[in-house]
Amino acid sequence: MVPVRRAASTGIREDAPLYPRGRQIRFVASSPQGVSLAIGRPVLEPRLRDAPGWHAQDAERSGQIMEYGIHSLITVPLRAGALVLGVVSFWRSRKPEPFDTDELALAEELVARAAVSIDNARRYTREHSMAVTLQRSLLPRSLPDQNALEIAYRYLPAQAGVGGDWFDVLPLSGARVALVVGDVVGHGLHAAATMGRLRTAVHNFSALDLPPEELLTLLDELVGRIDQDEAQDEDSAPVTGATCLYAVYDPVSRRCTAARAGHPPPAVVGPDGGVEFWDVPVGPPLGLGGMPFESAERELPEGSRLVLYTDGLVEDRRHDIDVGLERLREALSRGGGSPEEMCGAVLQSVRPARAADDIALLVARTRALSAGRIAEWPVPADPAAVGEVRAAVTRKLAEWGLEELTFGTELILSELVTNAMRHGGAPIKVRMLHERHLVCEVYDSSSTSPHLRYATMTDEGGRGLFLVAQLAERWGTRYLPAGKVIWAEQSIPQT
């Protein structure tokens, strides 16, 4: 007989000599419980003294039970469809009359109803565990390396059900970093899976180096298409109503640009400890379509802390969201200096006692790239200027102690500057950033983008970008309101 474990036990008196809760039991085949489990039907033992199969289970304990006054037993299998979950035993001690067939029918009805509830709880627990596992696999397990921000985060799943909150830190070109928080409506597997789709989409869209408002527009269109695809599936909940906040910080200019789609506003804690909620224009939730998104830009002095969060942190059924925002403001004002300290202080002060929704919290302290690690040169639209750029780059790399990168950097910038002169437009500018990587950028006023191709033996050109791609760890194009930037990153040798 398969062993079972006593999950619950109760009665008018608590001192009955029955198997205690948590005890593993292996019922013998002749016992009433063993028979119920084997045949899937209830068993009535009106008089335990005349039940040899029951005595065979545990003779010593059977004697103690008889001495206690228990004299009659009903066992009912706990069934959910064809699945047997366990067995329920009803014991009688105070009434002298044994159980009868009417009480057997009542016991069977009670157990049938309990089995439905237990099976529902079992299914919910299994789905919840699957959703939590899926959710954890889709969220970032660690933060990427970058120097622009010192970041701490917390993610707390809801107690009642897994939601679709997510966050991300995405290094961009030019030493910039994007911060993302989002929230998919609903709970369960569907919300977690949809969160994974949107997070992946933001990853891909961020690689295009789009302004925040344009990225949210693409994400809004994607959510609309997802809803259209799932509209005919009755089991699929719509994604419309998902929210997102996307912010980009530039450590060179110390400026941050942000846009939001139905998401709570970010908080900014200044170096002096002052707290304000940044009035980023709020667009509609994702998936509604037809409405433009707007971005806001502001300077963040070095040491400022940018706080992004989901609505589970500030919303509570017991009070309005304004109350939650004010509590968040108070917690941030006394939250300490480091992002880690601030995360701990916020959750200790603001987190609801029983969170009905997931909570994602991201605190980023800004850093600035010092002027000594930035080099810029205007480039005249004259091919002879390429040599002057190479000479200036060689001197700057020697000043930074990066002589090992001289050959590759000269070649990369020569190709990019020459390309800007041939296919771009004036003014042309070269910028180098000595950050975690060596970043080379060439600015021009044209919006045409170069494309990597493989030149044939007879082609006179087309090999420049191929060489750049081979020498750089990664490269790409970033568009500006008046032109574009072609950039390339090289790894800095470890000393």
PDB file of N, CA and C in Angstrom, residues 298-377:
ATOM      1  N   ARG A 298      15.400  66.181 -18.343  1.00  0.00           N
ATOM      2  CA  ARG A 298      15.872  67.033 -17.268  1.00  0.00           C
ATOM      3  C   ARG A 298      17.302  66.652 -16.916  1.00  0.00           C
ATOM      4  N   GLU A 299      17.975  67.574 -16.271  1.00  0.00           N
ATOM      5  CA  GLU A 299      19.329  67.300 -15.790  1.00  0.00           C
ATOM      6  C   GLU A 299      19.250  66.623 -14.429  1.00  0.00           C
ATOM      7  N   LEU A 300      20.093  65.630 -14.232  1.00  0.00           N
ATOM      8  CA  LEU A 300      20.199  64.950 -12.948  1.00  0.00           C
ATOM      9  C   LEU A 300      21.622  65.147 -12.440  1.00  0.00           C
ATOM     10  N   PRO A 301      21.832  66.032 -11.477  1.00  0.00           N
ATOM     11  CA  PRO A 301      23.186  66.236 -10.955  1.00  0.00           C
ATOM     12  C   PRO A 301      23.773  64.927 -10.433  1.00  0.00           C
ATOM     13  N   GLU A 302      25.086  64.837 -10.484  1.00  0.00           N
ATOM     14  CA  GLU A 302      25.736  63.618 -10.016  1.00  0.00           C
ATOM     15  C   GLU A 302      25.358  63.351  -8.563  1.00  0.00           C
ATOM     16  N   GLY A 303      25.002  62.111  -8.269  1.00  0.00           N
ATOM     17  CA  GLY A 303      24.556  61.745  -6.930  1.00  0.00           C
ATOM     18  C   GLY A 303      23.053  61.763  -6.753  1.00  0.00           C
ATOM     19  N   SER A 304      22.317  62.185  -7.782  1.00  0.00           N
ATOM     20  CA  SER A 304      20.851  62.109  -7.722  1.00  0.00           C
ATOM     21  C   SER A 304      20.425  60.650  -7.770  1.00  0.00           C
ATOM     22  N   ARG A 305      19.253  60.371  -7.201  1.00  0.00           N
ATOM     23  CA  ARG A 305      18.713  59.013  -7.259  1.00  0.00           C
ATOM     24  C   ARG A 305      17.379  59.029  -7.995  1.00  0.00           C
ATOM     25  N   LEU A 306      17.313  58.193  -9.000  1.00  0.00           N
ATOM     26  CA  LEU A 306      16.097  58.044  -9.802  1.00  0.00           C
ATOM     27  C   LEU A 306      15.398  56.776  -9.337  1.00  0.00           C
ATOM     28  N   VAL A 307      14.125  56.893  -8.958  1.00  0.00           N
ATOM     29  CA  VAL A 307      13.384  55.782  -8.361  1.00  0.00           C
ATOM     30  C   VAL A 307      12.234  55.401  -9.283  1.00  0.00           C
ATOM     31  N   LEU A 308      12.272  54.176  -9.789  1.00  0.00           N
ATOM     32  CA  LEU A 308      11.214  53.631 -10.639  1.00  0.00           C
ATOM     33  C   LEU A 308      10.552  52.485  -9.891  1.00  0.00           C
ATOM     34  N   TYR A 309       9.247  52.310 -10.072  1.00  0.00           N
ATOM     35  CA  TYR A 309       8.503  51.322  -9.299  1.00  0.00           C
ATOM     36  C   TYR A 309       7.225  50.974 -10.049  1.00  0.00           C
ATOM     37  N   THR A 310       6.584  49.890  -9.625  1.00  0.00           N
ATOM     38  CA  THR A 310       5.280  49.525 -10.175  1.00  0.00           C
ATOM     39  C   THR A 310       4.190  49.884  -9.174  1.00  0.00           C
ATOM     40  N   ASP A 311       2.937  49.860  -9.636  1.00  0.00           N
ATOM     41  CA  ASP A 311       1.841  50.373  -8.805  1.00  0.00           C
ATOM     42  C   ASP A 311       1.583  49.533  -7.565  1.00  0.00           C
ATOM     43  N   GLY A 312       2.077  48.285  -7.540  1.00  0.00           N
ATOM     44  CA  GLY A 312       1.886  47.465  -6.348  1.00  0.00           C
ATOM     45  C   GLY A 312       2.525  48.052  -5.109  1.00  0.00           C
ATOM     46  N   LEU A 313       3.505  48.947  -5.297  1.00  0.00           N
ATOM     47  CA  LEU A 313       4.169  49.563  -4.152  1.00  0.00           C
ATOM     48  C   LEU A 313       3.318  50.652  -3.519  1.00  0.00           C
ATOM     49  N   VAL A 314       2.526  51.351  -4.313  1.00  0.00           N
ATOM     50  CA  VAL A 314       1.817  52.530  -3.800  1.00  0.00           C
ATOM     51  C   VAL A 314       0.303  52.376  -3.792  1.00  0.00           C
ATOM     52  N   GLU A 315      -0.223  51.345  -4.448  1.00  0.00           N
ATOM     53  CA  GLU A 315      -1.674  51.153  -4.473  1.00  0.00           C
ATOM     54  C   GLU A 315      -2.095  50.159  -3.406  1.00  0.00           C
ATOM     55  N   ASP A 316      -3.183  50.462  -2.742  1.00  0.00           N
ATOM     56  CA  ASP A 316      -3.739  49.606  -1.699  1.00  0.00           C
ATOM     57  C   ASP A 316      -5.249  49.818  -1.696  1.00  0.00           C
ATOM     58  N   ARG A 317      -5.988  48.738  -1.510  1.00  0.00           N
ATOM     59  CA  ARG A 317      -7.449  48.852  -1.511  1.00  0.00           C
ATOM     60  C   ARG A 317      -7.960  49.715  -0.370  1.00  0.00           C
ATOM     61  N   ARG A 318      -7.149  49.875   0.651  1.00  0.00           N
ATOM     62  CA  ARG A 318      -7.610  50.607   1.830  1.00  0.00           C
ATOM     63  C   ARG A 318      -7.483  52.114   1.680  1.00  0.00           C
ATOM     64  N   HIS A 319      -6.675  52.584   0.716  1.00  0.00           N
ATOM     65  CA  HIS A 319      -6.525  54.028   0.574  1.00  0.00           C
ATOM     66  C   HIS A 319      -6.216  54.385  -0.869  1.00  0.00           C
ATOM     67  N   ASP A 320      -6.315  55.669  -1.168  1.00  0.00           N
ATOM     68  CA  ASP A 320      -6.094  56.183  -2.517  1.00  0.00           C
ATOM     69  C   ASP A 320      -4.610  56.144  -2.857  1.00  0.00           C
ATOM     70  N   ILE A 321      -4.297  56.153  -4.172  1.00  0.00           N
ATOM     71  CA  ILE A 321      -2.899  56.091  -4.597  1.00  0.00           C
ATOM     72  C   ILE A 321      -2.118  57.312  -4.130  1.00  0.00           C
ATOM     73  N   ASP A 322      -2.790  58.457  -3.962  1.00  0.00           N
ATOM     74  CA  ASP A 322      -2.084  59.651  -3.488  1.00  0.00           C
ATOM     75  C   ASP A 322      -1.500  59.429  -2.097  1.00  0.00           C
ATOM     76  N   VAL A 323      -2.205  58.642  -1.291  1.00  0.00           N
ATOM     77  CA  VAL A 323      -1.683  58.321   0.040  1.00  0.00           C
ATOM     78  C   VAL A 323      -0.418  57.481  -0.090  1.00  0.00           C
ATOM     79  N   GLY A 324      -0.452  56.501  -1.003  1.00  0.00           N
ATOM     80  CA  GLY A 324       0.732  55.678  -1.221  1.00  0.00           C
ATOM     81  C   GLY A 324       1.910  56.480  -1.740  1.00  0.00           C
ATOM     82  N   LEU A 325       1.655  57.433  -2.633  1.00  0.00           N
ATOM     83  CA  LEU A 325       2.737  58.268  -3.158  1.00  0.00           C
ATOM     84  C   LEU A 325       3.333  59.145  -2.060  1.00  0.00           C
ATOM     85  N   GLU A 326       2.495  59.647  -1.183  1.00  0.00           N
ATOM     86  CA  GLU A 326       3.007  60.477  -0.094  1.00  0.00           C
ATOM     87  C   GLU A 326       3.844  59.640   0.875  1.00  0.00           C
ATOM     88  N   ARG A 327       3.409  58.418   1.137  1.00  0.00           N
ATOM     89  CA  ARG A 327       4.203  57.531   1.990  1.00  0.00           C
ATOM     90  C   ARG A 327       5.537  57.212   1.334  1.00  0.00           C
ATOM     91  N   LEU A 328       5.524  57.045   0.013  1.00  0.00           N
ATOM     92  CA  LEU A 328       6.775  56.802  -0.703  1.00  0.00           C
ATOM     93  C   LEU A 328       7.694  58.014  -0.603  1.00  0.00           C
ATOM     94  N   ARG A 329       7.134  59.200  -0.737  1.00  0.00           N
ATOM     95  CA  ARG A 329       7.938  60.424  -0.622  1.00  0.00           C
ATOM     96  C   ARG A 329       8.619  60.487   0.751  1.00  0.00           C
ATOM     97  N   GLU A 330       7.851  60.201   1.798  1.00  0.00           N
ATOM     98  CA  GLU A 330       8.413  60.260   3.150  1.00  0.00           C
ATOM     99  C   GLU A 330       9.508  59.217   3.334  1.00  0.00           C
ATOM    100  N   ALA A 331       9.290  58.011   2.790  1.00  0.00           N
ATOM    101  CA  ALA A 331      10.303  56.961   2.924  1.00  0.00           C
ATOM    102  C   ALA A 331      11.579  57.326   2.178  1.00  0.00           C
ATOM    103  N   LEU A 332      11.445  57.932   1.002  1.00  0.00           N
ATOM    104  CA  LEU A 332      12.626  58.314   0.226  1.00  0.00           C
ATOM    105  C   LEU A 332      13.398  59.439   0.903  1.00  0.00           C
ATOM    106  N   SER A 333      12.687  60.318   1.590  1.00  0.00           N
ATOM    107  CA  SER A 333      13.356  61.458   2.229  1.00  0.00           C
ATOM    108  C   SER A 333      14.240  61.020   3.387  1.00  0.00           C
ATOM    109  N   ARG A 334      13.961  59.852   3.964  1.00  0.00           N
ATOM    110  CA  ARG A 334      14.785  59.370   5.071  1.00  0.00           C
ATOM    111  C   ARG A 334      15.416  58.009   4.753  1.00  0.00           C
ATOM    112  N   GLY A 335      15.531  57.722   3.460  1.00  0.00           N
ATOM    113  CA  GLY A 335      15.950  56.384   3.057  1.00  0.00           C
ATOM    114  C   GLY A 335      17.434  56.139   3.012  1.00  0.00           C
ATOM    115  N   GLY A 336      18.278  57.095   3.408  1.00  0.00           N
ATOM    116  CA  GLY A 336      19.710  56.857   3.363  1.00  0.00           C
ATOM    117  C   GLY A 336      20.308  57.227   2.023  1.00  0.00           C
ATOM    118  N   GLY A 337      21.625  57.083   1.927  1.00  0.00           N
ATOM    119  CA  GLY A 337      22.321  57.546   0.745  1.00  0.00           C
ATOM    120  C   GLY A 337      22.406  56.548  -0.383  1.00  0.00           C
ATOM    121  N   SER A 338      22.760  55.297  -0.089  1.00  0.00           N
ATOM    122  CA  SER A 338      23.001  54.331  -1.156  1.00  0.00           C
ATOM    123  C   SER A 338      21.688  53.774  -1.692  1.00  0.00           C
ATOM    124  N   PRO A 339      21.688  53.320  -2.948  1.00  0.00           N
ATOM    125  CA  PRO A 339      20.476  52.680  -3.483  1.00  0.00           C
ATOM    126  C   PRO A 339      20.028  51.474  -2.664  1.00  0.00           C
ATOM    127  N   GLU A 340      20.967  50.683  -2.154  1.00  0.00           N
ATOM    128  CA  GLU A 340      20.592  49.525  -1.336  1.00  0.00           C
ATOM    129  C   GLU A 340      19.852  49.962  -0.082  1.00  0.00           C
ATOM    130  N   GLU A 341      20.386  50.960   0.603  1.00  0.00           N
ATOM    131  CA  GLU A 341      19.730  51.459   1.811  1.00  0.00           C
ATOM    132  C   GLU A 341      18.356  52.023   1.490  1.00  0.00           C
ATOM    133  N   MET A 342      18.253  52.690   0.363  1.00  0.00           N
ATOM    134  CA  MET A 342      16.971  53.294  -0.003  1.00  0.00           C
ATOM    135  C   MET A 342      15.938  52.224  -0.327  1.00  0.00           C
ATOM    136  N   CYS A 343      16.337  51.173  -1.035  1.00  0.00           N
ATOM    137  CA  CYS A 343      15.403  50.073  -1.325  1.00  0.00           C
ATOM    138  C   CYS A 343      14.870  49.463  -0.036  1.00  0.00           C
ATOM    139  N   GLY A 344      15.774  49.200   0.916  1.00  0.00           N
ATOM    140  CA  GLY A 344      15.343  48.613   2.180  1.00  0.00           C
ATOM    141  C   GLY A 344      14.405  49.515   2.949  1.00  0.00           C
ATOM    142  N   ALA A 345      14.716  50.805   2.994  1.00  0.00           N
ATOM    143  CA  ALA A 345      13.873  51.744   3.732  1.00  0.00           C
ATOM    144  C   ALA A 345      12.496  51.872   3.101  1.00  0.00           C
ATOM    145  N   VAL A 346      12.443  51.889   1.773  1.00  0.00           N
ATOM    146  CA  VAL A 346      11.157  52.033   1.085  1.00  0.00           C
ATOM    147  C   VAL A 346      10.269  50.829   1.355  1.00  0.00           C
ATOM    148  N   LEU A 347      10.802  49.630   1.214  1.00  0.00           N
ATOM    149  CA  LEU A 347       9.973  48.441   1.414  1.00  0.00           C
ATOM    150  C   LEU A 347       9.533  48.310   2.863  1.00  0.00           C
ATOM    151  N   GLN A 348      10.392  48.689   3.778  1.00  0.00           N
ATOM    152  CA  GLN A 348      10.022  48.602   5.186  1.00  0.00           C
ATOM    153  C   GLN A 348       8.898  49.566   5.536  1.00  0.00           C
ATOM    154  N   SER A 349       8.875  50.727   4.891  1.00  0.00           N
ATOM    155  CA  SER A 349       7.895  51.760   5.241  1.00  0.00           C
ATOM    156  C   SER A 349       6.635  51.730   4.394  1.00  0.00           C
ATOM    157  N   VAL A 350       6.760  51.363   3.116  1.00  0.00           N
ATOM    158  CA  VAL A 350       5.656  51.546   2.172  1.00  0.00           C
ATOM    159  C   VAL A 350       4.989  50.238   1.791  1.00  0.00           C
ATOM    160  N   ARG A 351       5.706  49.143   1.804  1.00  0.00           N
ATOM    161  CA  ARG A 351       5.160  47.876   1.323  1.00  0.00           C
ATOM    162  C   ARG A 351       3.877  47.510   2.060  1.00  0.00           C
ATOM    163  N   PRO A 352       2.788  47.198   1.332  1.00  0.00           N
ATOM    164  CA  PRO A 352       1.544  46.773   1.984  1.00  0.00           C
ATOM    165  C   PRO A 352       1.752  45.505   2.800  1.00  0.00           C
ATOM    166  N   ALA A 353       0.975  45.373   3.883  1.00  0.00           N
ATOM    167  CA  ALA A 353       1.122  44.209   4.750  1.00  0.00           C
ATOM    168  C   ALA A 353       0.864  42.915   4.000  1.00  0.00           C
ATOM    169  N   ARG A 354      -0.143  42.896   3.153  1.00  0.00           N
ATOM    170  CA  ARG A 354      -0.431  41.726   2.321  1.00  0.00           C
ATOM    171  C   ARG A 354      -0.567  42.216   0.885  1.00  0.00           C
ATOM    172  N   ALA A 355       0.527  42.120   0.148  1.00  0.00           N
ATOM    173  CA  ALA A 355       0.569  42.675  -1.203  1.00  0.00           C
ATOM    174  C   ALA A 355      -0.355  41.904  -2.130  1.00  0.00           C
ATOM    175  N   ALA A 356      -1.307  42.617  -2.746  1.00  0.00           N
ATOM    176  CA  ALA A 356      -2.218  41.996  -3.701  1.00  0.00           C
ATOM    177  C   ALA A 356      -1.651  42.009  -5.107  1.00  0.00           C
ATOM    178  N   ASP A 357      -0.539  42.713  -5.300  1.00  0.00           N
ATOM    179  CA  ASP A 357       0.077  42.808  -6.623  1.00  0.00           C
ATOM    180  C   ASP A 357       1.582  42.716  -6.459  1.00  0.00           C
ATOM    181  N   ASP A 358       2.259  42.353  -7.553  1.00  0.00           N
ATOM    182  CA  ASP A 358       3.713  42.318  -7.527  1.00  0.00           C
ATOM    183  C   ASP A 358       4.271  43.713  -7.256  1.00  0.00           C
ATOM    184  N   ILE A 359       5.491  43.738  -6.732  1.00  0.00           N
ATOM    185  CA  ILE A 359       6.186  44.999  -6.487  1.00  0.00           C
ATOM    186  C   ILE A 359       7.558  44.926  -7.137  1.00  0.00           C
ATOM    187  N   ALA A 360       7.825  45.864  -8.034  1.00  0.00           N
ATOM    188  CA  ALA A 360       9.162  46.026  -8.605  1.00  0.00           C
ATOM    189  C   ALA A 360       9.661  47.411  -8.226  1.00  0.00           C
ATOM    190  N   LEU A 361      10.870  47.467  -7.709  1.00  0.00           N
ATOM    191  CA  LEU A 361      11.454  48.737  -7.260  1.00  0.00           C
ATOM    192  C   LEU A 361      12.880  48.820  -7.784  1.00  0.00           C
ATOM    193  N   LEU A 362      13.210  49.943  -8.408  1.00  0.00           N
ATOM    194  CA  LEU A 362      14.532  50.157  -8.999  1.00  0.00           C
ATOM    195  C   LEU A 362      15.028  51.528  -8.553  1.00  0.00           C
ATOM    196  N   VAL A 363      16.178  51.551  -7.885  1.00  0.00           N
ATOM    197  CA  VAL A 363      16.777  52.803  -7.428  1.00  0.00           C
ATOM    198  C   VAL A 363      18.145  52.939  -8.082  1.00  0.00           C
ATOM    199  N   ALA A 364      18.365  54.046  -8.786  1.00  0.00           N
ATOM    200  CA  ALA A 364      19.613  54.261  -9.517  1.00  0.00           C
ATOM    201  C   ALA A 364      20.225  55.598  -9.110  1.00  0.00           C
ATOM    202  N   ARG A 365      21.469  55.565  -8.627  1.00  0.00           N
ATOM    203  CA  ARG A 365      22.188  56.796  -8.292  1.00  0.00           C
ATOM    204  C   ARG A 365      23.093  57.172  -9.461  1.00  0.00           C
ATOM    205  N   THR A 366      22.981  58.418  -9.894  1.00  0.00           N
ATOM    206  CA  THR A 366      23.673  58.840 -11.111  1.00  0.00           C
ATOM    207  C   THR A 366      25.160  59.090 -10.861  1.00  0.00           C
ATOM    208  N   ARG A 367      25.919  58.743 -11.868  1.00  0.00           N
ATOM    209  CA  ARG A 367      27.338  59.087 -11.915  1.00  0.00           C
ATOM    210  C   ARG A 367      27.576  59.930 -13.165  1.00  0.00           C
ATOM    211  N   ALA A 368      28.638  60.695 -13.159  1.00  0.00           N
ATOM    212  CA  ALA A 368      28.972  61.531 -14.313  1.00  0.00           C
ATOM    213  C   ALA A 368      30.323  61.099 -14.864  1.00  0.00           C
ATOM    214  N   LEU A 369      30.441  61.137 -16.165  1.00  0.00           N
ATOM    215  CA  LEU A 369      31.721  60.855 -16.808  1.00  0.00           C
ATOM    216  C   LEU A 369      32.535  62.147 -16.800  1.00  0.00           C
ATOM    217  N   SER A 370      33.685  62.106 -16.149  1.00  0.00           N
ATOM    218  CA  SER A 370      34.481  63.326 -15.970  1.00  0.00           C
ATOM    219  C   SER A 370      34.981  63.854 -17.306  1.00  0.00           C
ATOM    220  N   ALA A 371      35.237  65.152 -17.330  1.00  0.00           N
ATOM    221  CA  ALA A 371      35.690  65.796 -18.566  1.00  0.00           C
ATOM    222  C   ALA A 371      37.006  65.221 -19.054  1.00  0.00           C
ATOM    223  N   GLY A 372      37.843  64.721 -18.132  1.00  0.00           N
ATOM    224  CA  GLY A 372      39.118  64.153 -18.535  1.00  0.00           C
ATOM    225  C   GLY A 372      38.995  62.850 -19.292  1.00  0.00           C
ATOM    226  N   ARG A 373      37.810  62.259 -19.301  1.00  0.00           N
ATOM    227  CA  ARG A 373      37.592  61.003 -20.026  1.00  0.00           C
ATOM    228  C   ARG A 373      36.778  61.222 -21.303  1.00  0.00           C
ATOM    229  N   ILE A 374      36.640  62.465 -21.700  1.00  0.00           N
ATOM    230  CA  ILE A 374      35.899  62.809 -22.919  1.00  0.00           C
ATOM    231  C   ILE A 374      36.815  63.620 -23.829  1.00  0.00           C
ATOM    232  N   ALA A 375      36.853  63.247 -25.090  1.00  0.00           N
ATOM    233  CA  ALA A 375      37.651  63.994 -26.072  1.00  0.00           C
ATOM    234  C   ALA A 375      36.803  64.245 -27.309  1.00  0.00           C
ATOM    235  N   GLU A 376      36.815  65.484 -27.810  1.00  0.00           N
ATOM    236  CA  GLU A 376      36.028  65.850 -28.993  1.00  0.00           C
ATOM    237  C   GLU A 376      36.885  66.666 -29.955  1.00  0.00           C
ATOM    238  N   TRP A 377      36.654  66.439 -31.249  1.00  0.00           N
ATOM    239  CA  TRP A 377      37.346  67.213 -32.273  1.00  0.00           C
ATOM    240  C   TRP A 377      36.380  67.516 -33.417  1.00  0.00           C
TER     241      TRP A 377
END
